């Protein structure tokens, strides 16, 4: 029973990849308060190992990050059969058509403009059929 519960929790974890501690913390607070288990990563490289280990159900990924940007991170996630199915919502302060199109070409599922609100973040989670975990 414990393993099934652990698998259930892992299946609904949300990964937030952003080099901004403020954005990571805001997303963590909004998601945790709504009952979603949250994993944080500071950049695309850190996120790739987390994805292999934890298999999150949804990924929020900043576009503008050092070392490996969000477009590259998204493409690498999509290239792996183990993670290709995970919905990816790109986060960006840019709201241009070019960035949205480039995100879709990289394999993003959706695009959320920063600064995001609690409602817009949670709407994006619900749009990808995640349900909050009961407090344990």
PDB file of C-alpha atoms in Angstrom:
ATOM      1  CA  UNK A   1       0.000   0.000   0.000  1.00  0.00           C
ATOM      2  CA  UNK A   2       2.831   2.411   0.806  1.00  0.00           C
ATOM      3  CA  UNK A   3       4.433   1.866  -2.607  1.00  0.00           C
ATOM      4  CA  UNK A   4       1.111   2.499  -4.351  1.00  0.00           C
ATOM      5  CA  UNK A   5       0.675   5.749  -2.418  1.00  0.00           C
ATOM      6  CA  UNK A   6       4.229   6.818  -3.277  1.00  0.00           C
ATOM      7  CA  UNK A   7       3.632   6.011  -6.957  1.00  0.00           C
ATOM      8  CA  UNK A   8       0.385   7.985  -6.849  1.00  0.00           C
ATOM      9  CA  UNK A   9       2.143  11.013  -5.376  1.00  0.00           C
ATOM     10  CA  UNK A  10       4.981  10.811  -7.883  1.00  0.00           C
ATOM     11  CA  UNK A  11       2.475  10.604 -10.723  1.00  0.00           C
ATOM     12  CA  UNK A  12       1.055  14.025  -9.866  1.00  0.00           C
ATOM     13  CA  UNK A  13       4.206  15.977  -9.066  1.00  0.00           C
ATOM     14  CA  UNK A  14       4.716  19.282 -10.833  1.00  0.00           C
ATOM     15  CA  UNK A  15       8.231  20.325 -11.839  1.00  0.00           C
ATOM     16  CA  UNK A  16       9.008  24.047 -11.978  1.00  0.00           C
ATOM     17  CA  UNK A  17      12.192  24.967 -13.859  1.00  0.00           C
ATOM     18  CA  UNK A  18      13.224  28.604 -13.506  1.00  0.00           C
ATOM     19  CA  UNK A  19      16.473  30.382 -12.708  1.00  0.00           C
ATOM     20  CA  UNK A  20      14.565  33.023 -10.719  1.00  0.00           C
ATOM     21  CA  UNK A  21      14.187  32.067  -7.058  1.00  0.00           C
ATOM     22  CA  UNK A  22      11.196  34.433  -6.845  1.00  0.00           C
ATOM     23  CA  UNK A  23       9.338  32.672  -9.651  1.00  0.00           C
ATOM     24  CA  UNK A  24      10.209  29.214  -8.280  1.00  0.00           C
ATOM     25  CA  UNK A  25       9.035  30.191  -4.805  1.00  0.00           C
ATOM     26  CA  UNK A  26       5.792  31.799  -6.062  1.00  0.00           C
ATOM     27  CA  UNK A  27       4.948  28.746  -8.144  1.00  0.00           C
ATOM     28  CA  UNK A  28       5.805  26.439  -5.238  1.00  0.00           C
ATOM     29  CA  UNK A  29       3.525  28.358  -2.860  1.00  0.00           C
ATOM     30  CA  UNK A  30       0.601  28.524  -5.310  1.00  0.00           C
ATOM     31  CA  UNK A  31       0.858  24.848  -6.257  1.00  0.00           C
ATOM     32  CA  UNK A  32       1.477  23.536  -2.734  1.00  0.00           C
ATOM     33  CA  UNK A  33      -1.440  25.498  -1.300  1.00  0.00           C
ATOM     34  CA  UNK A  34      -3.648  23.885  -3.949  1.00  0.00           C
ATOM     35  CA  UNK A  35      -2.440  20.415  -2.976  1.00  0.00           C
ATOM     36  CA  UNK A  36       0.066  19.679  -5.743  1.00  0.00           C
ATOM     37  CA  UNK A  37       3.447  18.169  -4.838  1.00  0.00           C
ATOM     38  CA  UNK A  38       6.173  20.409  -6.292  1.00  0.00           C
ATOM     39  CA  UNK A  39       9.715  19.739  -7.471  1.00  0.00           C
ATOM     40  CA  UNK A  40      12.018  22.694  -8.195  1.00  0.00           C
ATOM     41  CA  UNK A  41      14.974  22.983 -10.581  1.00  0.00           C
ATOM     42  CA  UNK A  42      17.187  26.015 -11.180  1.00  0.00           C
ATOM     43  CA  UNK A  43      17.944  25.267 -14.836  1.00  0.00           C
ATOM     44  CA  UNK A  44      17.452  22.830 -17.682  1.00  0.00           C
ATOM     45  CA  UNK A  45      20.469  20.690 -16.803  1.00  0.00           C
ATOM     46  CA  UNK A  46      19.292  20.175 -13.225  1.00  0.00           C
ATOM     47  CA  UNK A  47      15.782  19.458 -14.496  1.00  0.00           C
ATOM     48  CA  UNK A  48      16.844  16.669 -16.846  1.00  0.00           C
ATOM     49  CA  UNK A  49      18.124  14.480 -14.007  1.00  0.00           C
ATOM     50  CA  UNK A  50      15.058  15.280 -11.887  1.00  0.00           C
ATOM     51  CA  UNK A  51      12.778  14.224 -14.753  1.00  0.00           C
ATOM     52  CA  UNK A  52      14.537  10.865 -15.058  1.00  0.00           C
ATOM     53  CA  UNK A  53      14.386  10.247 -11.294  1.00  0.00           C
ATOM     54  CA  UNK A  54      10.922  11.595 -10.449  1.00  0.00           C
ATOM     55  CA  UNK A  55       8.834  11.432 -13.653  1.00  0.00           C
ATOM     56  CA  UNK A  56       6.702  14.543 -12.969  1.00  0.00           C
ATOM     57  CA  UNK A  57       3.191  14.694 -14.385  1.00  0.00           C
ATOM     58  CA  UNK A  58       3.585  18.299 -15.572  1.00  0.00           C
ATOM     59  CA  UNK A  59       6.504  20.640 -16.220  1.00  0.00           C
ATOM     60  CA  UNK A  60       6.589  24.448 -16.096  1.00  0.00           C
ATOM     61  CA  UNK A  61       9.756  25.658 -17.804  1.00  0.00           C
ATOM     62  CA  UNK A  62      11.148  29.180 -18.086  1.00  0.00           C
ATOM     63  CA  UNK A  63      12.424  30.134 -21.530  1.00  0.00           C
ATOM     64  CA  UNK A  64      15.246  32.519 -20.624  1.00  0.00           C
ATOM     65  CA  UNK A  65      17.739  30.544 -18.531  1.00  0.00           C
ATOM     66  CA  UNK A  66      21.526  30.292 -18.579  1.00  0.00           C
ATOM     67  CA  UNK A  67      23.344  27.223 -19.937  1.00  0.00           C
ATOM     68  CA  UNK A  68      20.282  25.492 -21.396  1.00  0.00           C
ATOM     69  CA  UNK A  69      17.315  27.657 -22.329  1.00  0.00           C
ATOM     70  CA  UNK A  70      13.686  26.587 -22.158  1.00  0.00           C
ATOM     71  CA  UNK A  71      13.435  25.799 -25.868  1.00  0.00           C
ATOM     72  CA  UNK A  72      16.466  23.494 -25.670  1.00  0.00           C
ATOM     73  CA  UNK A  73      15.221  21.925 -22.438  1.00  0.00           C
ATOM     74  CA  UNK A  74      11.813  21.304 -23.982  1.00  0.00           C
ATOM     75  CA  UNK A  75      13.344  19.693 -27.080  1.00  0.00           C
ATOM     76  CA  UNK A  76      15.524  17.387 -24.947  1.00  0.00           C
ATOM     77  CA  UNK A  77      12.537  16.326 -22.833  1.00  0.00           C
ATOM     78  CA  UNK A  78      10.591  15.550 -26.012  1.00  0.00           C
ATOM     79  CA  UNK A  79      13.524  13.600 -27.484  1.00  0.00           C
ATOM     80  CA  UNK A  80      13.466  11.036 -24.666  1.00  0.00           C
ATOM     81  CA  UNK A  81      10.818   8.313 -24.942  1.00  0.00           C
ATOM     82  CA  UNK A  82      10.625   8.221 -21.127  1.00  0.00           C
ATOM     83  CA  UNK A  83       9.541  11.874 -20.891  1.00  0.00           C
ATOM     84  CA  UNK A  84       8.125  12.726 -24.321  1.00  0.00           C
ATOM     85  CA  UNK A  85       4.534  12.404 -23.050  1.00  0.00           C
ATOM     86  CA  UNK A  86       4.864  14.880 -20.147  1.00  0.00           C
ATOM     87  CA  UNK A  87       2.993  18.158 -20.762  1.00  0.00           C
ATOM     88  CA  UNK A  88       5.331  21.174 -20.794  1.00  0.00           C
ATOM     89  CA  UNK A  89       4.105  24.712 -20.157  1.00  0.00           C
ATOM     90  CA  UNK A  90       6.677  27.312 -21.135  1.00  0.00           C
ATOM     91  CA  UNK A  91       6.958  30.375 -18.904  1.00  0.00           C
ATOM     92  CA  UNK A  92       8.110  33.689 -20.295  1.00  0.00           C
ATOM     93  CA  UNK A  93       7.825  37.418 -19.806  1.00  0.00           C
ATOM     94  CA  UNK A  94       7.779  37.641 -23.614  1.00  0.00           C
ATOM     95  CA  UNK A  95       4.327  37.329 -25.100  1.00  0.00           C
ATOM     96  CA  UNK A  96       5.200  37.526 -28.777  1.00  0.00           C
ATOM     97  CA  UNK A  97       3.918  35.284 -31.527  1.00  0.00           C
ATOM     98  CA  UNK A  98       7.475  34.280 -32.468  1.00  0.00           C
ATOM     99  CA  UNK A  99       8.237  32.963 -28.957  1.00  0.00           C
ATOM    100  CA  UNK A 100       4.965  31.060 -28.800  1.00  0.00           C
ATOM    101  CA  UNK A 101       5.584  29.507 -32.222  1.00  0.00           C
ATOM    102  CA  UNK A 102       9.174  28.597 -31.337  1.00  0.00           C
ATOM    103  CA  UNK A 103       7.898  26.984 -28.131  1.00  0.00           C
ATOM    104  CA  UNK A 104       5.396  24.869 -30.026  1.00  0.00           C
ATOM    105  CA  UNK A 105       8.103  23.813 -32.478  1.00  0.00           C
ATOM    106  CA  UNK A 106      10.288  22.755 -29.535  1.00  0.00           C
ATOM    107  CA  UNK A 107       7.440  20.585 -28.283  1.00  0.00           C
ATOM    108  CA  UNK A 108       5.737  22.758 -25.663  1.00  0.00           C
ATOM    109  CA  UNK A 109       2.151  21.910 -24.820  1.00  0.00           C
ATOM    110  CA  UNK A 110       1.213  25.425 -23.725  1.00  0.00           C
ATOM    111  CA  UNK A 111       2.618  28.870 -22.955  1.00  0.00           C
ATOM    112  CA  UNK A 112       2.061  30.995 -19.852  1.00  0.00           C
ATOM    113  CA  UNK A 113       3.133  34.622 -19.654  1.00  0.00           C
ATOM    114  CA  UNK A 114       4.971  35.888 -16.566  1.00  0.00           C
ATOM    115  CA  UNK A 115       4.176  37.295 -14.177  1.00  0.00           C
ATOM    116  CA  UNK A 116       1.513  34.645 -13.785  1.00  0.00           C
ATOM    117  CA  UNK A 117      -1.301  34.741 -11.272  1.00  0.00           C
ATOM    118  CA  UNK A 118      -2.253  31.942  -8.936  1.00  0.00           C
ATOM    119  CA  UNK A 119      -5.417  31.409 -10.997  1.00  0.00           C
ATOM    120  CA  UNK A 120      -3.598  31.229 -14.336  1.00  0.00           C
ATOM    121  CA  UNK A 121      -1.011  28.800 -12.943  1.00  0.00           C
ATOM    122  CA  UNK A 122      -3.648  26.530 -11.424  1.00  0.00           C
ATOM    123  CA  UNK A 123      -5.754  26.728 -14.603  1.00  0.00           C
ATOM    124  CA  UNK A 124      -2.751  25.459 -16.563  1.00  0.00           C
ATOM    125  CA  UNK A 125      -2.412  22.556 -14.121  1.00  0.00           C
ATOM    126  CA  UNK A 126      -6.110  21.690 -14.356  1.00  0.00           C
ATOM    127  CA  UNK A 127      -5.977  21.930 -18.158  1.00  0.00           C
ATOM    128  CA  UNK A 128      -3.571  19.008 -18.031  1.00  0.00           C
ATOM    129  CA  UNK A 129      -5.873  16.888 -15.855  1.00  0.00           C
ATOM    130  CA  UNK A 130      -3.886  16.866 -12.636  1.00  0.00           C
ATOM    131  CA  UNK A 131      -5.795  16.583  -9.414  1.00  0.00           C
ATOM    132  CA  UNK A 132      -4.409  17.802  -6.086  1.00  0.00           C
ATOM    133  CA  UNK A 133      -3.123  15.273  -3.563  1.00  0.00           C
ATOM    134  CA  UNK A 134      -4.807  14.960  -0.202  1.00  0.00           C
ATOM    135  CA  UNK A 135      -2.639  16.282   2.629  1.00  0.00           C
ATOM    136  CA  UNK A 136      -0.618  13.487   4.188  1.00  0.00           C
TER     137      UNK A 136
END
